[in-house]
PDB file of C-alpha atoms in Angstrom:
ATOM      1  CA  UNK B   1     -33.827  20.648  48.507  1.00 38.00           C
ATOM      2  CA  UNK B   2     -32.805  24.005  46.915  1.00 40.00           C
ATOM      3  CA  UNK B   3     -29.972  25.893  48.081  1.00 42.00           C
ATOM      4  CA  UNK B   4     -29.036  29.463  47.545  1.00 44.00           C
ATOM      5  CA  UNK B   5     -25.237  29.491  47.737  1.00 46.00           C
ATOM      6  CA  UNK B   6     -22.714  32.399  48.173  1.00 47.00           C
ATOM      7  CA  UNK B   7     -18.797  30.801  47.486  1.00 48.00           C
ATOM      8  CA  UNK B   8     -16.165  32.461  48.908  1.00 50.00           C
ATOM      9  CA  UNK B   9     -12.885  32.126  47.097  1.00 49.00           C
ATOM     10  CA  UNK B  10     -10.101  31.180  49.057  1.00 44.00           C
ATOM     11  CA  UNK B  11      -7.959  34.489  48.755  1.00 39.00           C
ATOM     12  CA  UNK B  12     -10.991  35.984  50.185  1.00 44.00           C
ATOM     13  CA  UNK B  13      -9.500  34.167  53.930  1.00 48.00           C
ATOM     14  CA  UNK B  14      -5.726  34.937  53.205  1.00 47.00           C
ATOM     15  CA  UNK B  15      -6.372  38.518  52.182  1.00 48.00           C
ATOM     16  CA  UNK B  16      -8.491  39.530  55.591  1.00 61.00           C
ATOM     17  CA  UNK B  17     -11.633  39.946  53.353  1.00 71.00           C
ATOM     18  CA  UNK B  18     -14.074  39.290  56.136  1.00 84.00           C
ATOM     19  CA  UNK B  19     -15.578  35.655  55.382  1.00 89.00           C
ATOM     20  CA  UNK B  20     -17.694  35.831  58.574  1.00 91.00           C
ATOM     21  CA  UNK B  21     -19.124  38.869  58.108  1.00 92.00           C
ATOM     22  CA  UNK B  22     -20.067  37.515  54.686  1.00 92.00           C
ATOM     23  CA  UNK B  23     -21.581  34.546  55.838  1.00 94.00           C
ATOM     24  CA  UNK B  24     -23.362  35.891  58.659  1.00 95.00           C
ATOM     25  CA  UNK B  25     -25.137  38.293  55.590  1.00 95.00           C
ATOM     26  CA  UNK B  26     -25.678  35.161  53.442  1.00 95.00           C
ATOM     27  CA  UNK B  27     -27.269  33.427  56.017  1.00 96.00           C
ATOM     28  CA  UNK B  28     -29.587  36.518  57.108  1.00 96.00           C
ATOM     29  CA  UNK B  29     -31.144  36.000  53.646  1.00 96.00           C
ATOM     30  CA  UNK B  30     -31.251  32.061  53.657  1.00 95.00           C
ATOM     31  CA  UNK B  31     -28.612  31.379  51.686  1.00 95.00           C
ATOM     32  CA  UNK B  32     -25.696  28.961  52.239  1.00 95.00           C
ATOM     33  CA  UNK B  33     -22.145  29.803  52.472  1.00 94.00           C
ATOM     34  CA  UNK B  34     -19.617  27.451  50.943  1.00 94.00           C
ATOM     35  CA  UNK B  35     -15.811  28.269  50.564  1.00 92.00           C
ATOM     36  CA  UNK B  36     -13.076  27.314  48.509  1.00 91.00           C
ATOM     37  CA  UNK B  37     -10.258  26.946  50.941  1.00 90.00           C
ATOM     38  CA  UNK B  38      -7.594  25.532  48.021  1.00 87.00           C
ATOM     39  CA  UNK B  39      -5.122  27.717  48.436  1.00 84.00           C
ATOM     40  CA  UNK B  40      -6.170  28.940  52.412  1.00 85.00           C
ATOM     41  CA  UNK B  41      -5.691  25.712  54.310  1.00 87.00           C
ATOM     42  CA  UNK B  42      -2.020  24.780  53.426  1.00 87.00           C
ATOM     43  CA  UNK B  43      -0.814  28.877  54.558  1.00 84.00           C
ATOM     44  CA  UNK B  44      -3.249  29.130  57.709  1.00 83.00           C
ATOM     45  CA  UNK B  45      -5.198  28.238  60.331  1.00 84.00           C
ATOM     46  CA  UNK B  46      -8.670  28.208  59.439  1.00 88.00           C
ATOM     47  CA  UNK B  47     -11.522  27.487  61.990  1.00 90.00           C
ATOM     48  CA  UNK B  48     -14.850  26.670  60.253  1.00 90.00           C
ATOM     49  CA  UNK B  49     -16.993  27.474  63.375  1.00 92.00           C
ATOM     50  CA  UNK B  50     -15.143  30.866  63.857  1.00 92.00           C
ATOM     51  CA  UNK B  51     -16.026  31.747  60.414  1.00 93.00           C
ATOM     52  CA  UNK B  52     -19.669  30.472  60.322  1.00 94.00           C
ATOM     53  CA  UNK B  53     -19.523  29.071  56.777  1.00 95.00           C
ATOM     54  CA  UNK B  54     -21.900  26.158  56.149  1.00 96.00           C
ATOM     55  CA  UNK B  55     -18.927  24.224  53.744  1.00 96.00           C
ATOM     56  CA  UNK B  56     -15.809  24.696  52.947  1.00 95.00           C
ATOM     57  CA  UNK B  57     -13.516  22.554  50.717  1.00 94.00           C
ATOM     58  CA  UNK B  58     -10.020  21.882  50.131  1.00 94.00           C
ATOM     59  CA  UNK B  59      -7.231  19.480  48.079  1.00 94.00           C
ATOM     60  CA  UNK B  60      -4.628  16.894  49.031  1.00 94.00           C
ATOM     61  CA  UNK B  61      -2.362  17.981  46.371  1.00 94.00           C
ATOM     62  CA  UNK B  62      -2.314  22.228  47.638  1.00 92.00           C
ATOM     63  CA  UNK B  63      -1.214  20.454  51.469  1.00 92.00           C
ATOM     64  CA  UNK B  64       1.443  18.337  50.354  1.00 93.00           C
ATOM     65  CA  UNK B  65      -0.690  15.474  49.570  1.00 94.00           C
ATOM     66  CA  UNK B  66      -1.345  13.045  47.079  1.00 96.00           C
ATOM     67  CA  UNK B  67      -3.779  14.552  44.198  1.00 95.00           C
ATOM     68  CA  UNK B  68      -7.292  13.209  43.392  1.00 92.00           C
ATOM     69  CA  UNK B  69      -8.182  13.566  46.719  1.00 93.00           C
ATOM     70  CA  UNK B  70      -9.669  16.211  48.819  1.00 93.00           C
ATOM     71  CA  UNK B  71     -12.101  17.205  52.168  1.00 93.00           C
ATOM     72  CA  UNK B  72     -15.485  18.544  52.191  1.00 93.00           C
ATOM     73  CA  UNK B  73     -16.415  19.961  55.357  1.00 95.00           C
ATOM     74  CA  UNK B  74     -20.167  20.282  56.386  1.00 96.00           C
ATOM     75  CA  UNK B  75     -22.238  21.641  59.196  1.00 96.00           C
ATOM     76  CA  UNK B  76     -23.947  18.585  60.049  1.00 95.00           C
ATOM     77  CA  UNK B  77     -27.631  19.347  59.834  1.00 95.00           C
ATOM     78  CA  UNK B  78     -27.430  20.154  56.502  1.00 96.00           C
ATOM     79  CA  UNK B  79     -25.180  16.966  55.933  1.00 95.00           C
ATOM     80  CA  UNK B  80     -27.717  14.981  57.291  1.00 94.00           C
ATOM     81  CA  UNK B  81     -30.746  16.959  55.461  1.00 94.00           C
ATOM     82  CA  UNK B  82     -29.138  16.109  52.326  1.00 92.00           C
ATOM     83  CA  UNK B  83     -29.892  13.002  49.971  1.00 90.00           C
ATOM     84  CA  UNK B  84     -26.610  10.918  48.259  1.00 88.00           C
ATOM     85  CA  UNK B  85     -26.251  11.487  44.747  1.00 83.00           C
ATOM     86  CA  UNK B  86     -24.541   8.482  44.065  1.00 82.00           C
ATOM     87  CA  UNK B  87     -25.127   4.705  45.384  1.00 79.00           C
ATOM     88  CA  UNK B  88     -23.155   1.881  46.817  1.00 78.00           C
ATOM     89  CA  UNK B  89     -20.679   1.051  49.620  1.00 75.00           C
ATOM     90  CA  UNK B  90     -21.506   1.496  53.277  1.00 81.00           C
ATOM     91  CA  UNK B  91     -24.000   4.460  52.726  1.00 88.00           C
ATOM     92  CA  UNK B  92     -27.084   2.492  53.723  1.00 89.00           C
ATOM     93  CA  UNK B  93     -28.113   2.162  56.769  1.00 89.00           C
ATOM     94  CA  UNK B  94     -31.101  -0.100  57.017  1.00 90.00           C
ATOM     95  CA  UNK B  95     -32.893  -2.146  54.049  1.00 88.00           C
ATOM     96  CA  UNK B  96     -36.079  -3.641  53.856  1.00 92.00           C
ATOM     97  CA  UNK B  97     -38.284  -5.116  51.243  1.00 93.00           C
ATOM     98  CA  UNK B  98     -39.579  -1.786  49.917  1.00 94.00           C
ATOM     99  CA  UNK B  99     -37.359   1.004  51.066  1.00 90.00           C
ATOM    100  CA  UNK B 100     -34.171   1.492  52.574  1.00 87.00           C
ATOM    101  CA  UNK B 101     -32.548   4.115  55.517  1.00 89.00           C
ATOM    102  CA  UNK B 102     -29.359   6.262  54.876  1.00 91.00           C
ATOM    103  CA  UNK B 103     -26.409   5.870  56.966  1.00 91.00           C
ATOM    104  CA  UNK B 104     -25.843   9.025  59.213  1.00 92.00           C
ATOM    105  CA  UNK B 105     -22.805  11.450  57.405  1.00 92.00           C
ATOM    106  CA  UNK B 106     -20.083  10.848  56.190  1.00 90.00           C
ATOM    107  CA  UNK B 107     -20.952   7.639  55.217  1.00 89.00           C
ATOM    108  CA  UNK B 108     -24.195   8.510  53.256  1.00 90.00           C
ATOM    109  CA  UNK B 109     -21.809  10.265  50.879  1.00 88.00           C
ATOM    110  CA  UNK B 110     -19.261   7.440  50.787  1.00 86.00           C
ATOM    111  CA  UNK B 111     -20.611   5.363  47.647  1.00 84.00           C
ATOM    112  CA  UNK B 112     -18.375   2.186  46.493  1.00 83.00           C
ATOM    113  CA  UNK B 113     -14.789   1.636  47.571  1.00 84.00           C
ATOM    114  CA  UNK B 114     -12.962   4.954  49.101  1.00 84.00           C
ATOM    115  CA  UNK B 115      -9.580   6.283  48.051  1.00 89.00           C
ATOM    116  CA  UNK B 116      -7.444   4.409  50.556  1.00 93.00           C
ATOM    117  CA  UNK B 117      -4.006   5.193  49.922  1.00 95.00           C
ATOM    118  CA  UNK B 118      -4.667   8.754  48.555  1.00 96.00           C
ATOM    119  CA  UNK B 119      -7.286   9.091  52.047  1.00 94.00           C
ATOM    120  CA  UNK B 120      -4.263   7.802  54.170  1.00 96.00           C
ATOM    121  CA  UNK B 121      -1.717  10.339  52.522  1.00 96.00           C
ATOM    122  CA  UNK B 122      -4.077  13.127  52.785  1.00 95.00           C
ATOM    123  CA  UNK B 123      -3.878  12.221  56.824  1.00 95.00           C
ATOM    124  CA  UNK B 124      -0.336  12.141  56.664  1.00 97.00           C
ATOM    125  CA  UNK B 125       0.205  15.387  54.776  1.00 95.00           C
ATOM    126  CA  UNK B 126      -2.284  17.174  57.706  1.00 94.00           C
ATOM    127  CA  UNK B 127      -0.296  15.671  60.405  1.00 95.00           C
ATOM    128  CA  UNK B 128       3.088  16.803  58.910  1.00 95.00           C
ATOM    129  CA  UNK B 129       1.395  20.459  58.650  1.00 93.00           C
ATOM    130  CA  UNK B 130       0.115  20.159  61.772  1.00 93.00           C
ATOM    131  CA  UNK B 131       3.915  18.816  63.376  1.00 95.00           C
ATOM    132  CA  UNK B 132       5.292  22.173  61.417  1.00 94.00           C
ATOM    133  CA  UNK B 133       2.322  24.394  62.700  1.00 92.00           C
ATOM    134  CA  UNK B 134      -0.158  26.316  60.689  1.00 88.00           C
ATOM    135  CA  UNK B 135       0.796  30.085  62.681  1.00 89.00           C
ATOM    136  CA  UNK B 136       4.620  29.309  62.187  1.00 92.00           C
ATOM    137  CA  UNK B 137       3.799  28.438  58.102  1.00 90.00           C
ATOM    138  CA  UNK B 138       1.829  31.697  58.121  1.00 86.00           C
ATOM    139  CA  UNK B 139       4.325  33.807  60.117  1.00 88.00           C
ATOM    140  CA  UNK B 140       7.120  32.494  58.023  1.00 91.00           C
ATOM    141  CA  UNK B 141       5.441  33.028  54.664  1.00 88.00           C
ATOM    142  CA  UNK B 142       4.467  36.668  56.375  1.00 86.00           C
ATOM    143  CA  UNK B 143       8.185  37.390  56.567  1.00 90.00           C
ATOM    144  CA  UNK B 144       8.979  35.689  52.926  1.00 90.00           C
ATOM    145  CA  UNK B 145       6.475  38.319  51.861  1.00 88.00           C
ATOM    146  CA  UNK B 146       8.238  40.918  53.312  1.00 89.00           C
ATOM    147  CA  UNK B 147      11.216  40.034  52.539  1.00 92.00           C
ATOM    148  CA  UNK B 148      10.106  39.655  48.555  1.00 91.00           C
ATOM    149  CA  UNK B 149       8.253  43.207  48.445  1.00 91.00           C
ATOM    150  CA  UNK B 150      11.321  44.837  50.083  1.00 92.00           C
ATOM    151  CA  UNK B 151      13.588  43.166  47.875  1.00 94.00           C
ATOM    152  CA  UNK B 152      11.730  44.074  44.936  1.00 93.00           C
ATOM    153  CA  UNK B 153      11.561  47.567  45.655  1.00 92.00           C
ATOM    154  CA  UNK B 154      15.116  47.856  45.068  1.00 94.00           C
ATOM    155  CA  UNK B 155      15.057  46.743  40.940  1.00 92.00           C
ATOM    156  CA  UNK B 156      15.397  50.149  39.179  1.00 93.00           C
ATOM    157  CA  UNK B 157      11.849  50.845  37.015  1.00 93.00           C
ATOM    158  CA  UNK B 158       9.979  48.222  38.951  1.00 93.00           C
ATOM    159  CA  UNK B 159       6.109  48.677  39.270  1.00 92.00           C
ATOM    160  CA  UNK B 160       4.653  45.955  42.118  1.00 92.00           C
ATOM    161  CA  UNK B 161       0.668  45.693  42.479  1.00 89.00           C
ATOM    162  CA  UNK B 162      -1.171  46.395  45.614  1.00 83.00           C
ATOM    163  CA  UNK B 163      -0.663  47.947  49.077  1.00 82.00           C
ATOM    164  CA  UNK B 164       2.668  47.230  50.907  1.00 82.00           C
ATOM    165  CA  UNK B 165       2.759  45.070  53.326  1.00 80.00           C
ATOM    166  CA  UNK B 166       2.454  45.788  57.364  1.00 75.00           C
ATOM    167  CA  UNK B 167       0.659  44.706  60.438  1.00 69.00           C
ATOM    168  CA  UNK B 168      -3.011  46.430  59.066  1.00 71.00           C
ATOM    169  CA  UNK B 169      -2.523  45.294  55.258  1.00 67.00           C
ATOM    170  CA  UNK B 170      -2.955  41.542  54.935  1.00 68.00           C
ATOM    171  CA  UNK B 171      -0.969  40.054  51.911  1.00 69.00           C
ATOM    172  CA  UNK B 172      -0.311  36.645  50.308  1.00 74.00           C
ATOM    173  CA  UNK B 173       3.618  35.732  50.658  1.00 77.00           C
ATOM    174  CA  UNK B 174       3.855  36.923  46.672  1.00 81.00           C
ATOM    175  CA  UNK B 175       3.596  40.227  44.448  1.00 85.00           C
ATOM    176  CA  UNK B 176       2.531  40.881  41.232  1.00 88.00           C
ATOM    177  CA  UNK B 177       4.706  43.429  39.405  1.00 91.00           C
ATOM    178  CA  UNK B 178       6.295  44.532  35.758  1.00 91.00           C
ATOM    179  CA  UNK B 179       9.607  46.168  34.804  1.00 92.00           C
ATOM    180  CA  UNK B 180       9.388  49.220  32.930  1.00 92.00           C
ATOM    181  CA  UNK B 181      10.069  48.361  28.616  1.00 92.00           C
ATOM    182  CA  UNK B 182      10.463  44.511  29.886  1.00 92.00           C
ATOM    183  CA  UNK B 183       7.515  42.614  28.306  1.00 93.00           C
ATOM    184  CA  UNK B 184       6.120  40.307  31.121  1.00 90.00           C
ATOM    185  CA  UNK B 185       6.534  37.267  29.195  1.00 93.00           C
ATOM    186  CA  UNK B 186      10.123  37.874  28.118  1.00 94.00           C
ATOM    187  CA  UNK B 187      10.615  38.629  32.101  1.00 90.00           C
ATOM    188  CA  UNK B 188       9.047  35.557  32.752  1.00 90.00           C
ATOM    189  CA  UNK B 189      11.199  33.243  30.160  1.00 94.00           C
ATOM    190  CA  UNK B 190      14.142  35.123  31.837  1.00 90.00           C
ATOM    191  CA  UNK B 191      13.084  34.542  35.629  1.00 87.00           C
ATOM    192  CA  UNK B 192      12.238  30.628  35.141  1.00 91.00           C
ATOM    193  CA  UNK B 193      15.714  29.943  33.196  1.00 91.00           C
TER     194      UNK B 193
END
């Protein structure tokens, strides 16, 4: 099965770039929609059917999980219209002497043994988001944004990237920016120590 795919980086959600727009175009021409979520998902809420996207994937490690593990979210007709690319585990459903049946998704994808302990911290790194609350992590880093730009504005000779922020201009809780005859690395060094 060939798929046309249109990705959607994940600043493209956290800087109000309309994702759902996007994918309602992509899909108008047959292609599929997947987005990289990384850095989205940890900040935000995010609601897949909202946003019409046909994947959309995410780490362990960006949520305050363990690393080498991650989610893959799928509409579920193309889930199950897809074939396993790998073999083993609990991905079969039925065998006989000349053929065998795949196991409905998730499992189909599931081949040999799973990342248990990095699975099980990955659950307990959503739940301890989701005990904190995705809107009061987003307001918060909303103010810490603020709060940053505004600060910022007061260094003499400063030069910060991009729109200010307010209620109609969507920014990330950071800013890009350089002081006037200060090389950026040599601010940098300075900064970290």
């Amino acid at each position: 099965m060939a798929y046309s795919m249109f990705f959607c980086k994940n600043f493209q959600i956290s800087f109000g770039i309309p994702v759902r727009d996007i994918a309602n175009w992509a899909h108008d021409v047959g292609a599929k929609v997947i987005v990289d979520a990384y850095q989205s998902v940890p900040h935000m809420t995010i609601d897949v059917h909202s946003l019409n996207v046909d994947f959309l994937v995410a780490s362990s490690h960006k949520m305050c999980g363990p690393t080498g593990v991650g989610f893959l979210y799928g509409k579920i007709d193309l889930l199950s219209s897809m074939l396993p690319f790998l073999g083993g585990g609990e991905m079969i459903s039925d065998v006989f002497l000349d053929h065998s049946t795949w196991a409905e998704p998730p499992s189909r994808f599931e081949a040999g043994t799973p990342a248990i302990g990095e699975a099980t911290g990955l659950g307990a790194a959503i739940d301890y988001l989701s005990r904190i609350g995705m809107q009061t992590t987003h307001d918060y880093e909303v103010e810490l944004g603020r709060y940053l730009y505004e600060r910022l504005l007061s260094i003499p000779n400063i030069r910060i990237y991009g729109l200010a922020p307010s209620e109609k201009i969507k920014r990330a809780a950071l800013c890009s920016f350089n002081i006037e005859n200060i090389h950026a690395t040599d601010l940098a060094t300075f900064l970290d120590q």
